[in-house]
Coordinates of C-alpha atoms in Angstrom, one line a residue:
X890 CA -0.6 -67.9 -16.8
X891 CA -2.7 -64.9 -15.6
X892 CA -1.0 -61.9 -13.9
X893 CA -3.3 -59.8 -11.8
X894 CA -2.2 -56.2 -11.1
X895 CA -1.5 -55.2 -7.5
X896 CA -4.4 -53.3 -6.1
X897 CA -5.1 -50.9 -3.3
X898 CA -8.8 -50.4 -2.2
X899 CA -9.9 -52.3 -5.3
X900 CA -8.1 -50.0 -7.7
X901 CA -4.9 -50.8 -9.6
X902 CA -1.9 -49.6 -7.6
X903 CA -0.6 -47.3 -10.3
X904 CA -3.9 -45.4 -10.3
X905 CA -4.0 -45.3 -6.5
X906 CA -0.5 -43.8 -6.4
X907 CA -1.1 -41.3 -9.2
X908 CA -4.3 -40.1 -7.5
X909 CA -2.4 -39.3 -4.3
X910 CA 0.2 -37.3 -6.2
X911 CA -2.1 -34.9 -7.9
X912 CA -1.5 -31.3 -6.8
X913 CA 1.1 -32.1 -4.3
X914 CA 3.8 -29.6 -3.4
X915 CA 6.9 -30.2 -1.2
X916 CA 9.2 -27.3 -0.4
X917 CA 12.3 -26.8 1.8
X918 CA 13.4 -23.3 2.4
X919 CA 13.6 -20.4 4.8
X920 CA 10.7 -18.3 6.2
X921 CA 10.8 -14.7 4.8
X922 CA 8.9 -12.9 7.6
X923 CA 7.1 -13.8 10.8
X924 CA 3.7 -15.3 10.1
X925 CA 0.5 -13.3 10.2
X926 CA -2.2 -15.0 12.1
X927 CA -5.9 -14.1 11.4
X928 CA -8.8 -15.2 13.5
X929 CA -11.9 -15.6 11.4
X930 CA -15.6 -16.3 12.1
X931 CA -16.6 -19.3 14.2
X932 CA -13.1 -19.8 15.6
X933 CA -11.3 -20.5 12.3
X934 CA -7.7 -19.4 12.2
X935 CA -5.3 -18.9 9.3
X936 CA -1.6 -18.4 9.2
X937 CA 0.2 -16.7 6.2
X938 CA 3.9 -16.3 5.6
X939 CA 6.4 -16.2 2.7
X940 CA 9.0 -18.8 2.1
X941 CA 12.2 -18.6 0.0
X942 CA 13.6 -21.7 -1.9
X943 CA 17.0 -21.6 -3.5
X944 CA 18.3 -23.3 -6.6
X945 CA 22.0 -23.3 -7.2
X946 CA 23.7 -23.9 -10.6
X947 CA 26.8 -22.8 -12.5
X948 CA 26.4 -20.4 -15.4
X949 CA 28.4 -20.5 -18.7
X950 CA 31.3 -18.8 -17.1
X951 CA 31.5 -21.4 -14.4
X952 CA 30.3 -19.0 -11.7
X953 CA 27.9 -20.3 -9.0
X954 CA 24.5 -18.7 -9.3
X955 CA 21.6 -18.8 -6.8
X956 CA 18.1 -18.4 -8.0
X957 CA 15.6 -17.6 -5.2
X958 CA 11.9 -18.2 -5.6
X959 CA 9.3 -16.8 -3.1
X960 CA 6.2 -18.7 -2.2
X961 CA 3.2 -17.6 -0.1
X962 CA 2.2 -20.3 2.4
X963 CA -1.1 -20.7 4.1
X964 CA -1.9 -22.9 7.1
X965 CA -5.4 -23.4 8.5
X966 CA -6.8 -24.5 11.9
X967 CA -4.4 -26.5 14.2
X968 CA -1.6 -26.0 11.7
X969 CA -2.0 -22.2 12.1
X970 CA -1.6 -22.7 15.8
X971 CA 1.7 -24.6 15.3
X972 CA 2.9 -22.0 12.8
X973 CA 2.1 -19.3 15.3
X974 CA 4.1 -21.0 18.0
X975 CA 7.1 -22.2 16.2
X976 CA 7.7 -20.6 12.8
X977 CA 9.7 -17.4 12.8
X978 CA 11.6 -15.3 10.2
X979 CA 14.7 -17.1 8.9
X980 CA 13.8 -20.5 10.2
X981 CA 14.5 -23.4 7.8
X982 CA 11.3 -25.5 7.3
X983 CA 9.9 -28.2 5.0
X984 CA 6.2 -28.0 4.0
X985 CA 3.9 -30.3 2.1
X986 CA 0.6 -29.1 0.7
X987 CA -1.2 -28.2 -2.5
X988 CA -1.2 -25.2 -4.9
X989 CA -4.3 -23.0 -5.0
X990 CA -5.0 -20.0 -7.2
X991 CA -7.5 -17.3 -6.6
X992 CA -8.3 -13.8 -7.7
X993 CA -9.5 -10.6 -6.0
X994 CA -10.1 -6.9 -6.6
X995 CA -7.6 -4.5 -5.0
X996 CA -8.6 -1.1 -3.6
X997 CA -8.3 0.5 -7.1
X998 CA -10.7 -2.1 -8.6
X999 CA -8.0 -4.0 -10.5
X1000 CA -8.3 -7.7 -10.6
X1001 CA -5.3 -9.5 -9.0
X1002 CA -4.3 -13.2 -9.3
X1003 CA -2.6 -15.1 -6.5
X1004 CA -1.1 -18.6 -6.3
X1005 CA -0.5 -19.9 -2.8
X1006 CA 0.7 -23.1 -1.2
X1007 CA -1.9 -24.4 1.3
X1008 CA 0.2 -26.4 3.7
X1009 CA -1.1 -29.7 5.2
X1010 CA 2.2 -30.6 7.0
X1011 CA 5.1 -28.7 8.3
X1012 CA 8.5 -29.8 9.6
X1013 CA 10.9 -27.5 11.5
X1014 CA 14.4 -28.3 10.2
X1015 CA 17.0 -25.9 11.5
X1016 CA 17.5 -22.9 13.7
X1017 CA 17.1 -19.3 12.7
X1018 CA 19.6 -18.4 9.9
X1019 CA 19.7 -14.9 11.2
X1020 CA 20.7 -15.7 14.8
X1021 CA 24.0 -14.2 15.9

């Protein structure tokens, strides 16, 4: 008896799934500041904001500890328009995208390295956490 592997687009399904999972980031957290929108050449737009994600655990003394990580998120084109219209400081959101790293020279000539999340999808989850 021959068993043929399940395929997708003529590739074994395992390879197809693994290729779609490469460099994929999913985050749920709160927006750290109102987005900055930049209009570039030829009508391109980019939105940039920070996002905090929290991890909770109990330490050796049984106390609840919160670890907060900050991420810089970038959105291009139509996504930048959506971010501009709906994303504000404190809003809970989910994003999906990929990690990118780049370097640049600051004003003093020092080389700086940056890792950012380039968003491909965004989901607005909750209201502003800082609303009264």
